[in-house]
Short mmCIF file of C-alpha atoms in Angstrom, two decimals:
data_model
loop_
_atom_site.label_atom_id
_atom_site.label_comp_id
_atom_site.label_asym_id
_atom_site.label_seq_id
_atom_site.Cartn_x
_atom_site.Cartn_y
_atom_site.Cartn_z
CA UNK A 16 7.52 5.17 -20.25
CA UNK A 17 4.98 5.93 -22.65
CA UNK A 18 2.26 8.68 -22.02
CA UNK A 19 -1.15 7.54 -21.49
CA UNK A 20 -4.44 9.18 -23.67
CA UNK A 21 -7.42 8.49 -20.93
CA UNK A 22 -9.55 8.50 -23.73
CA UNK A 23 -8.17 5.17 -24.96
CA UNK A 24 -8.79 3.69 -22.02
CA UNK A 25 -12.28 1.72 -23.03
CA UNK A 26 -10.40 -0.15 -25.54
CA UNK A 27 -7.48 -0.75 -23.08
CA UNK A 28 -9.66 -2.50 -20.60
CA UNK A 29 -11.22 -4.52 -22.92
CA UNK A 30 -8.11 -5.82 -24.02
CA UNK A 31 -6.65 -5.98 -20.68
CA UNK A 32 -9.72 -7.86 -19.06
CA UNK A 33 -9.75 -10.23 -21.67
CA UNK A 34 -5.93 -11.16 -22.36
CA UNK A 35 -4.03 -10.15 -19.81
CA UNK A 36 -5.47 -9.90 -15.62
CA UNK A 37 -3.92 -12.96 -13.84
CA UNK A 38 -7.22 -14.22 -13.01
CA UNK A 39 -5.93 -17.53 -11.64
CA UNK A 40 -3.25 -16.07 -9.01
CA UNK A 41 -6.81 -13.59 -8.45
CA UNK A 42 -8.61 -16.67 -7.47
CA UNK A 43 -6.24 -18.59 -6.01
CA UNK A 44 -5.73 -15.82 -3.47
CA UNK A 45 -9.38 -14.68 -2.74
CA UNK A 46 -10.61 -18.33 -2.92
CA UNK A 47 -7.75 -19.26 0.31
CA UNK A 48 -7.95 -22.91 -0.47
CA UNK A 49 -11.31 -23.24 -0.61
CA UNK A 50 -10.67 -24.76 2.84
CA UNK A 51 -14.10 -22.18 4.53
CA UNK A 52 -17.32 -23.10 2.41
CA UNK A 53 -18.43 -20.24 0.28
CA UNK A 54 -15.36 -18.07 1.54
CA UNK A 55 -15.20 -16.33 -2.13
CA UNK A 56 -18.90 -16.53 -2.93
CA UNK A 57 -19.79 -14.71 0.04
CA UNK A 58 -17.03 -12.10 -0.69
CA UNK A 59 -18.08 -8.52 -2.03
CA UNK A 60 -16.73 -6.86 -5.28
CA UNK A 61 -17.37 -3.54 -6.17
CA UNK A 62 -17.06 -1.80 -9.41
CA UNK A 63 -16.49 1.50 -10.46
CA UNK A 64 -17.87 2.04 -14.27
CA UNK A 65 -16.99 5.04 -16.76
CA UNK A 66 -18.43 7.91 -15.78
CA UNK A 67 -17.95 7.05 -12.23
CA UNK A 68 -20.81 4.71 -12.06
CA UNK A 69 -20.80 2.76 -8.79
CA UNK A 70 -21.72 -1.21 -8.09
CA UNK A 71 -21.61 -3.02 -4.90
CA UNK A 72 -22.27 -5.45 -3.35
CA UNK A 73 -20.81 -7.84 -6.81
CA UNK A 74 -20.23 -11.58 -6.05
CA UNK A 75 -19.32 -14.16 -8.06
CA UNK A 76 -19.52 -18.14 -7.80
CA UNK A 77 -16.25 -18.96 -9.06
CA UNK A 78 -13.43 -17.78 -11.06
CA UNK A 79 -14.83 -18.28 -14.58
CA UNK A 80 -18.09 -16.18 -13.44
CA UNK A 81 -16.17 -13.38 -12.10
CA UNK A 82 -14.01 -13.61 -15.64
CA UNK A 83 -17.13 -13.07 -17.44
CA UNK A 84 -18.79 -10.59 -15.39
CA UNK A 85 -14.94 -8.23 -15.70
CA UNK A 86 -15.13 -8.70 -19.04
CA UNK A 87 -18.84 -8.03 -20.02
CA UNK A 88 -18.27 -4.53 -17.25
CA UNK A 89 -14.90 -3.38 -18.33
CA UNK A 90 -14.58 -1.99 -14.23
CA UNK A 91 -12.55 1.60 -15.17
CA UNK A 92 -11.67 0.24 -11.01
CA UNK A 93 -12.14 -2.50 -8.80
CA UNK A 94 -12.27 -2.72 -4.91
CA UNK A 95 -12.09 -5.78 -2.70
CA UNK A 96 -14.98 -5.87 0.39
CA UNK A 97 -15.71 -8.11 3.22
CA UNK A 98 -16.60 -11.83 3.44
CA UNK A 99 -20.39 -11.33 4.16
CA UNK A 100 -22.79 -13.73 6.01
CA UNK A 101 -24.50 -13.97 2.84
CA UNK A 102 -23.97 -13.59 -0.91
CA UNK A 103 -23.27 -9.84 -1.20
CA UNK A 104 -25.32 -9.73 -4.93
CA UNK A 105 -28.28 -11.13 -2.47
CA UNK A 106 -28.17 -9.11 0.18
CA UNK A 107 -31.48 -7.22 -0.93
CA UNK A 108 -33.76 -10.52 -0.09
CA UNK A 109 -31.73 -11.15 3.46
CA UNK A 110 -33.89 -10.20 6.94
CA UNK A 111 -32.84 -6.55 7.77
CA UNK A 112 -30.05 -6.76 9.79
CA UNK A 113 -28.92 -9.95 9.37
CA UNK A 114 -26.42 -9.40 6.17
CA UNK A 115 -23.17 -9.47 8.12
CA UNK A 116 -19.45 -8.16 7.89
CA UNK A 117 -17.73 -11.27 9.06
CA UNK A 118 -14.15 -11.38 7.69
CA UNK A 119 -11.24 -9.42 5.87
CA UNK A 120 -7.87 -8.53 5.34
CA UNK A 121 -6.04 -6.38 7.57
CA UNK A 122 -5.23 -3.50 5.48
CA UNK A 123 -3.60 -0.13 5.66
CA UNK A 124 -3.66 2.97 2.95
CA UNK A 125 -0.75 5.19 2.81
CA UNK A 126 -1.58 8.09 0.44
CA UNK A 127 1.37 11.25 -0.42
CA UNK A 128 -1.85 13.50 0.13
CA UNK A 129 -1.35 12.88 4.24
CA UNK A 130 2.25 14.58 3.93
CA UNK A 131 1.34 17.68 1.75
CA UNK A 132 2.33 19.52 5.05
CA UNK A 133 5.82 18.37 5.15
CA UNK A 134 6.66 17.88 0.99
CA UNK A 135 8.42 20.74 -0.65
CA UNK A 136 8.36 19.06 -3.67
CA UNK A 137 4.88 18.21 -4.79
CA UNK A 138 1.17 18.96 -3.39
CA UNK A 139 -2.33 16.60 -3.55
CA UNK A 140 -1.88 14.13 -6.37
CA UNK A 141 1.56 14.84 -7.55
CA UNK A 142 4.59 12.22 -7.38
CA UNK A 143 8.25 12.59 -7.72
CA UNK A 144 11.20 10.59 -6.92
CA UNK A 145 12.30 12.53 -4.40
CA UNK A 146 9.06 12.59 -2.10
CA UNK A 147 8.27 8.77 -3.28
CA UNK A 148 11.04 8.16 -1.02
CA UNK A 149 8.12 9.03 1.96
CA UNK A 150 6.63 5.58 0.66
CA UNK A 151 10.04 3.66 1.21
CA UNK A 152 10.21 4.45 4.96
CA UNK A 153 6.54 3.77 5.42
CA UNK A 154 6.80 -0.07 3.95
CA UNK A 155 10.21 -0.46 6.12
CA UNK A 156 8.70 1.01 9.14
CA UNK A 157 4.92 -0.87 8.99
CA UNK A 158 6.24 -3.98 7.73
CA UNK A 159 8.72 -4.48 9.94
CA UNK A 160 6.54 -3.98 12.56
CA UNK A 161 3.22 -6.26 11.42
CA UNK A 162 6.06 -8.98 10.74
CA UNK A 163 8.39 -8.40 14.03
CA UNK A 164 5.86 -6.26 16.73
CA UNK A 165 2.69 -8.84 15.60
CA UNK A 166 4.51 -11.79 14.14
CA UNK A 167 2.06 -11.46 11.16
CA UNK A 168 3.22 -13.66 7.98
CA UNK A 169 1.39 -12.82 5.00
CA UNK A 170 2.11 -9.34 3.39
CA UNK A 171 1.15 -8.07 0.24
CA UNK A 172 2.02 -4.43 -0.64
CA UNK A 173 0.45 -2.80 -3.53
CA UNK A 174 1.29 0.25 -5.65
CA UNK A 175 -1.81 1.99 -5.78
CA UNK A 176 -1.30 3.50 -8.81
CA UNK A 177 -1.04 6.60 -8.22
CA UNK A 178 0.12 8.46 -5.41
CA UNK A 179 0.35 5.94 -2.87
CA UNK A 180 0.81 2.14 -1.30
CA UNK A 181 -1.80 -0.19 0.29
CA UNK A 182 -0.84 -3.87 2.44
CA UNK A 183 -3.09 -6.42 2.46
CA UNK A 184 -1.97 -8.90 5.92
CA UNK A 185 -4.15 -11.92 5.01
CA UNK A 186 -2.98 -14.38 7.83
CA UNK A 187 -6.11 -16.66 8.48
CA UNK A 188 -6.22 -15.04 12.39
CA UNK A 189 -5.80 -11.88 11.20
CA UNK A 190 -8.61 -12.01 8.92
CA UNK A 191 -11.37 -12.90 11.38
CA UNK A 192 -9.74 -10.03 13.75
CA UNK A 193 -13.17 -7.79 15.17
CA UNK A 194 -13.19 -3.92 14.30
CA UNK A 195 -12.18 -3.04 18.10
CA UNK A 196 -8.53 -5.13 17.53
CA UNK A 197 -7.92 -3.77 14.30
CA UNK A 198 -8.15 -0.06 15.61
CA UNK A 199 -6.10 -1.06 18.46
CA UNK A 200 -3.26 -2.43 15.76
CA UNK A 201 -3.67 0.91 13.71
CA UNK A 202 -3.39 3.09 17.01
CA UNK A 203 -0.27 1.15 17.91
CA UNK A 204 1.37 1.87 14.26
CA UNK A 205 0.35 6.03 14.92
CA UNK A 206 2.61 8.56 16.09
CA UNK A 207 1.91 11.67 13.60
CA UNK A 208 -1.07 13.16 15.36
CA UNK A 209 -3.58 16.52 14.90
CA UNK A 210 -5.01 18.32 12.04
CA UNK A 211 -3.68 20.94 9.69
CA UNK A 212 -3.98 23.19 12.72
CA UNK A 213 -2.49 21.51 15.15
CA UNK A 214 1.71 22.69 14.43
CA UNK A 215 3.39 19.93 16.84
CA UNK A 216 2.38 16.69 15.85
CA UNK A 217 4.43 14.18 17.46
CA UNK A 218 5.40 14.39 21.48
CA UNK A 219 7.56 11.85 22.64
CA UNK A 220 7.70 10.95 26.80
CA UNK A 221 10.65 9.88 28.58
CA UNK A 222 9.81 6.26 28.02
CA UNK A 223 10.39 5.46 24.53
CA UNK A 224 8.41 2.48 23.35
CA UNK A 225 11.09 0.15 21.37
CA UNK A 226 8.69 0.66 18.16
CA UNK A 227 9.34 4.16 17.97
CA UNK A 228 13.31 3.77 18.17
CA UNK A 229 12.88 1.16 16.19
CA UNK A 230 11.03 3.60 13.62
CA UNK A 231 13.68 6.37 14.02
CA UNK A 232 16.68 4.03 13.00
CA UNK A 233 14.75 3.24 9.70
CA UNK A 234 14.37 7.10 9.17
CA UNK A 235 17.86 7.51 10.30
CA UNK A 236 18.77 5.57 6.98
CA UNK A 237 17.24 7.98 4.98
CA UNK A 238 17.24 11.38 6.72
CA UNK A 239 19.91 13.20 4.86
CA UNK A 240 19.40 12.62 1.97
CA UNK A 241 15.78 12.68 1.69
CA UNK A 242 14.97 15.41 3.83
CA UNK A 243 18.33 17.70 4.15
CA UNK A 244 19.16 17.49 0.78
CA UNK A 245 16.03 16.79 -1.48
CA UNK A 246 13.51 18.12 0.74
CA UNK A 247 15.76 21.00 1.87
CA UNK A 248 13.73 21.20 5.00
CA UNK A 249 15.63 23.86 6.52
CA UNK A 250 16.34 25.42 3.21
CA UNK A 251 14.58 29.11 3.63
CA UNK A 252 13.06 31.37 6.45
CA UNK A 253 9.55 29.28 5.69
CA UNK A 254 10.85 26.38 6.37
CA UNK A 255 12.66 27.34 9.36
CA UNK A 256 9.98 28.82 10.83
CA UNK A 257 7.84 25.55 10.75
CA UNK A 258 10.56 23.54 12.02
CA UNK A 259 10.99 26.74 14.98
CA UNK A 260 7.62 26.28 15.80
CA UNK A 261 7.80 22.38 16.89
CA UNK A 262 11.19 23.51 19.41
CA UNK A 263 10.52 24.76 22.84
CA UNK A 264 10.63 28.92 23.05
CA UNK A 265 13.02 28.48 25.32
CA UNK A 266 16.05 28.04 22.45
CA UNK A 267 14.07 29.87 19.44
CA UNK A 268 16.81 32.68 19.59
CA UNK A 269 19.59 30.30 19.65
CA UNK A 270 18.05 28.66 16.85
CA UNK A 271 17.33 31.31 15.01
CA UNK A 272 20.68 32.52 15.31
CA UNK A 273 22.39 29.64 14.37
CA UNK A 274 20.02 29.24 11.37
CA UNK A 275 21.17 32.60 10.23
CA UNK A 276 24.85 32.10 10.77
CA UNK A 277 24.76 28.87 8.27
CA UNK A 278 23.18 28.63 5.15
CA UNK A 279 22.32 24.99 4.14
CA UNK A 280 19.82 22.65 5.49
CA UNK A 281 22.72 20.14 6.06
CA UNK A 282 24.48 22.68 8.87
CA UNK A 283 21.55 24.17 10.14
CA UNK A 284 20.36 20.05 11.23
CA UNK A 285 23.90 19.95 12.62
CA UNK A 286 23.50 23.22 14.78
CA UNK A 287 19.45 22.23 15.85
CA UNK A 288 21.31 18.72 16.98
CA UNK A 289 24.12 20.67 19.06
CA UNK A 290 21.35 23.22 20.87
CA UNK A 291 18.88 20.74 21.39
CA UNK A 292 21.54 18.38 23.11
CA UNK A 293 23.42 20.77 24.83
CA UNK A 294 19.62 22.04 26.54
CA UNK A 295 19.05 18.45 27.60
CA UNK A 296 22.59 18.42 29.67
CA UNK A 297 22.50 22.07 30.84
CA UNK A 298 18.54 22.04 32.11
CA UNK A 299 17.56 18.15 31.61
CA UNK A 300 14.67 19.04 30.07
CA UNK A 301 13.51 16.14 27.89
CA UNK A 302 12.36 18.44 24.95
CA UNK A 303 15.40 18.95 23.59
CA UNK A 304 16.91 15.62 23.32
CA UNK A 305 14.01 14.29 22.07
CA UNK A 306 12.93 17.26 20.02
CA UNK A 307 15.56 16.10 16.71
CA UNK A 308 13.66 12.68 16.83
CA UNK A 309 10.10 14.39 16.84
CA UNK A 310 10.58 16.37 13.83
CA UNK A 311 12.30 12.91 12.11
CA UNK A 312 8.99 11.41 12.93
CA UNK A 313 6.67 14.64 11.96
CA UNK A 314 8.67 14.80 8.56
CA UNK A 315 9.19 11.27 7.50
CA UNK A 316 7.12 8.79 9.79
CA UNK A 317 4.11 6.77 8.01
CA UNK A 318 0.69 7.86 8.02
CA UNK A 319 -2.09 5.87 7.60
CA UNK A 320 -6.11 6.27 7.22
CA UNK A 321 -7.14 4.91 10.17
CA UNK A 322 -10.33 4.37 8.84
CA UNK A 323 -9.62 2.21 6.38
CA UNK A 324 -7.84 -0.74 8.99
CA UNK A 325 -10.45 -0.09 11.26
CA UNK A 326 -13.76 -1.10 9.45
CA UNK A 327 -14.18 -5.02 8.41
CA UNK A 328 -16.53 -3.53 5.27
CA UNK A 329 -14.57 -1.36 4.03
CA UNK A 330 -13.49 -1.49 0.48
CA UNK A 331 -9.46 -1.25 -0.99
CA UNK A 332 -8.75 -1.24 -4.68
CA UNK A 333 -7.99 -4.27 -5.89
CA UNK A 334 -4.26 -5.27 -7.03
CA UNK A 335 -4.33 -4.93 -10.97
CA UNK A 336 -6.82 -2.75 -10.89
CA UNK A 337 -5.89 0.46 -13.50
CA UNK A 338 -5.48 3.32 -12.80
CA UNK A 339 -7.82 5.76 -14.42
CA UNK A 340 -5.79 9.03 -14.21
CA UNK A 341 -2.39 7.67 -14.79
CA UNK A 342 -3.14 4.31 -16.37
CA UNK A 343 -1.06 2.52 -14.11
CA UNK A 344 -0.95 -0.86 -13.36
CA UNK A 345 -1.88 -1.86 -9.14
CA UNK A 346 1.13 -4.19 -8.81
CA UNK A 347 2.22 -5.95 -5.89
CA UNK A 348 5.56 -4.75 -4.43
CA UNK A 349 8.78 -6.94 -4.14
CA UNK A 350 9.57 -6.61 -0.19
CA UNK A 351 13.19 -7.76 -1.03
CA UNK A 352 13.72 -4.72 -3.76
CA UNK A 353 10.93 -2.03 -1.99
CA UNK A 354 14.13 0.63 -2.24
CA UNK A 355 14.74 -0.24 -6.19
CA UNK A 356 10.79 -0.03 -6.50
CA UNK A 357 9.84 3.05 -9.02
CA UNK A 358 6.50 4.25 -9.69
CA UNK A 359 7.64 5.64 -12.74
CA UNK A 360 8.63 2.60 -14.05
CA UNK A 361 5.56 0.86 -13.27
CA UNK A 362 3.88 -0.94 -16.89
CA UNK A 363 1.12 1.24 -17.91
CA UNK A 364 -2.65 -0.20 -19.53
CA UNK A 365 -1.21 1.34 -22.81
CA UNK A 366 2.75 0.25 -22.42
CA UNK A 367 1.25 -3.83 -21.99
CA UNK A 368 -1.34 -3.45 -24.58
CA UNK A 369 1.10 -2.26 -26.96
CA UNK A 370 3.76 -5.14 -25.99
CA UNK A 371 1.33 -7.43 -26.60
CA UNK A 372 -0.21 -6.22 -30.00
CA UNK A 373 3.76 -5.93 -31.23
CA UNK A 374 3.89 -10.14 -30.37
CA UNK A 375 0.91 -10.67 -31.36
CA UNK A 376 1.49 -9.30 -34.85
CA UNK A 377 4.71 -11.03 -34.44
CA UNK A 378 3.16 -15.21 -34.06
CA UNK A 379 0.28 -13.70 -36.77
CA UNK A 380 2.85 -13.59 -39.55
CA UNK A 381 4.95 -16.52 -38.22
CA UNK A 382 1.87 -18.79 -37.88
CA UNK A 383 -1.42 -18.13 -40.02
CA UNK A 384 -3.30 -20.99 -38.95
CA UNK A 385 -3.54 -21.11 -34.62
CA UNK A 386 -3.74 -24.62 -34.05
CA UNK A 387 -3.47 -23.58 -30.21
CA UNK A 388 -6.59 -23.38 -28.31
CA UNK A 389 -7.12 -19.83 -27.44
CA UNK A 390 -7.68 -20.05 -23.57
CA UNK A 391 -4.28 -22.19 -23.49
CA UNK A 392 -2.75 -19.70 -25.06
CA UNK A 393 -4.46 -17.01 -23.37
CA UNK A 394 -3.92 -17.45 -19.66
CA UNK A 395 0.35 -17.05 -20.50
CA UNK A 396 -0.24 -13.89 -21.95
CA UNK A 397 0.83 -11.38 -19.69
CA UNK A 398 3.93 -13.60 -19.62
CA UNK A 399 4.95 -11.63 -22.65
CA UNK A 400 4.66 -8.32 -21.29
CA UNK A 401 6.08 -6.30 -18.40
CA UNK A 402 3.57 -7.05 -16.53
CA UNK A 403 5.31 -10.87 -15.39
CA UNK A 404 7.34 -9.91 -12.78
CA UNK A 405 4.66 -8.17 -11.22
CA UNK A 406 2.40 -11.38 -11.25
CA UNK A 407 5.99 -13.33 -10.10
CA UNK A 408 6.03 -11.17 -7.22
CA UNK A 409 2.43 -12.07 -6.39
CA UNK A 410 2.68 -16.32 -7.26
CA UNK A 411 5.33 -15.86 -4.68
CA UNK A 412 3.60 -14.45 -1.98
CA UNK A 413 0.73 -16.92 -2.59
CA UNK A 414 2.82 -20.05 -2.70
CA UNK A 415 3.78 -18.41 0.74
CA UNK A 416 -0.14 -18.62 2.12
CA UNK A 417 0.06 -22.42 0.48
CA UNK A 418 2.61 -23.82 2.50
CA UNK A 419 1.26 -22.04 5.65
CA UNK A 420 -2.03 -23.65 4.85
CA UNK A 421 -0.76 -26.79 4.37
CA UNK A 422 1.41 -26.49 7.51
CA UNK A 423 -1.77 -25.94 9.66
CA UNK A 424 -3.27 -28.49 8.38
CA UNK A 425 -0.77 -31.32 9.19
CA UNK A 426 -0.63 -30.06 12.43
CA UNK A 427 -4.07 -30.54 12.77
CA UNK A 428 -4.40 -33.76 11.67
CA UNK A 429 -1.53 -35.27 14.16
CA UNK A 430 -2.94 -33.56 16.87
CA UNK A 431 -6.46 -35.57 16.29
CA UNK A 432 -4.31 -38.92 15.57
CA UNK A 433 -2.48 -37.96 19.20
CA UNK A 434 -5.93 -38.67 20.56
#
């Protein structure tokens, strides 16, 4: 993948606002059918400008308006708000208090930053393949739970571009769900609790709810080679020590001299597995058979910013939206392929740019005179770069929300002829 020069990225976003964002798909899914009156005028936009210069509260009346308006701004980032009472870019000449929050997405943030505690491999922003595997677990773990736990249908999952994933669950109920509901859903999807001070985050009781085994079989998939072997989380005295301090004191010198005895984080698991069981038969005390399961969960379990699910106006960057920093691409995630799915791979503002000059230059010399009207040819563009399986992924997950819609809708109509 080629590197990316920030300081190109004016030009970039010119180019990409004007040939290449799937603005269609954009409407198609933000506009639901058009089936609620002034569902996507009343929705708010917010851009983020070079030199981090801020606008809310943008709406638009229809797809070619918010066209112009991306292309005459050049957003260096966009974010997605509410559906508002009233037309966000009017809400300065509404009656105080009466400029409303009234529907959204349910969405959840997973960012690498919430795992700095238990990543040996990177810190804050970094990424590497072997901690991006933190980002696997979390899609298997949440999705399979909004789909299975909630019976929720619609599911987008976004690479964030950076160092992280977002999911967007647009079901209509969903998206009328009060603030009080959607903490309750987030609560439900929490096990990794405390601050940095707080050592044991994760205490399991006798009664295991079938989400949390649930949760530990799609870690169990994973475990060894993510966390014994590329992690190395019982690699060297520091490590050990931080796993020590989540066991009860009661087989710390066991552990500690088994830990000494063997020499890889493979055998030492093996020997924490054996103490910890053996405690549960000799004593029945329920920390020890649980305790391999609670450091599973405190290493590899999802975390999410529960503020961002909970609050109906708060803003989430928009799928393909650019990165600034890394000049990557927001692109929806393939649920069928999410362990295949590399950041690393991801197209770039500069990689699609560049495909596209290359065919551009290409039809220039084959064909000097462009017959072709220009917004014909323009709305197949990203066709022609990496970026089309991205948008694929994305058609597919709206023609998804089409059928459902038109599903309801039959069944509404023969339930009024039934009467």
């Amino acid at each position: 993948m080629e590197t990316f020069d920030p300081a190109e990225l004016p030009e970039l976003l010119k180019l990409y606002y004007r040939r290449l964002f799937p603005y269609s798909q954009y409407y198609r899914w933000l506009n639901y059918g058009g089936v609620i009156k002034n569902y996507f005028q009343h929705r708010e936009f917010s851009f983020t400008l070079k030199d981090d210069i801020y606008i809310r509260y943008q709406s638009f009346n229809n797809q070619s308006d918010l066209e112009k308006e991306m292309q005459k701004m050049n957003p260096y980032k966009i974010d997605i708000g509410a559906v508002y009472s009233h037309r966000p870019n009017q809400h300065n000449t509404v009656k105080l208090g009466a400029f409303q929050a009234q529907e959204k997405e349910l969405v959840f943030d997973i960012d690498m930053t919430d795992y700095d505690d238990v990543r040996r491999c990177c810190s804050s922003a970094d990424i590497c393949s072997k901690c991006w595997t933190l980002m696997t677990m979390a899609i298997h773990i949440i999705d399979r739970a909004l789909k299975e736990d909630f019976g929720f249908k619609h599911r987008l999952w976004v690479y964030s571009g950076r160092r992280g994933v977002h999911c967007w669950v647009c079901d209509d109920s969903v998206r009328k769900l009060s603030s009080a509901v959607r903490s309750g859903i987030v609560e439900y999807l929490s096990l990794v609790k405390g601050g940095q001070d707080v050592k044991k985050k994760v205490h399991l009781s006798e009664k295991m709810h079938p989400f949390v085994r649930k949760s530990i079989n799609i870690i169990n998939k994973y475990f060894e080679e993510y966390a014994l072997i590329d992690q190395d989380i019982l690699g060297n005295k520091e490590s050990c020590d931080k796993i020590l301090a989540l066991a009860p004191e009661t087989i710390h010198d066991k552990l500690q001299q088994a830990f000494q005895r063997h020499h890889n984080s493979l055998q030492r698991w093996e020997q924490l597995k054996k103490i910890a069981r053996s405690l549960n038969n000799i004593k029945n005390d329920k920390c020890g058979s649980y305790l391999e399961w609670e450091i599973m969960l405190q290493y590899c379990f999802p975390r999410l910013d529960i503020n961002v699910s909970k609050g109906i106006n708060h803003l989430l960057k928009s799928p393909f939206s650019v990165h600034p920093k890394t000049g990557r691409i927001s692109v929806p995630i393939d649920l069928q392929k999410v362990d295949q799915f590399d950041p690393f791979t991801v197209p770039t503002i500069s990689s699609i740019c560049h495909e596209l000059d290359a065919i551009s230059n290409n039809e220039n010399e084959k064909e000097e005179n462009k017959a072709e009207s220009d917004i014909k040819h323009r709305t197949r563009e990203y066709k022609k770069t990496s970026l089309a399986p991205y948008v694929k992924v994305f058609e597919q997950f709206l023609e998804n929300l089409d059928k459902s819609r038109k599903g309801e809708l039959l069944k509404k109509s023969d339930l009024q002829k039934d009467f």
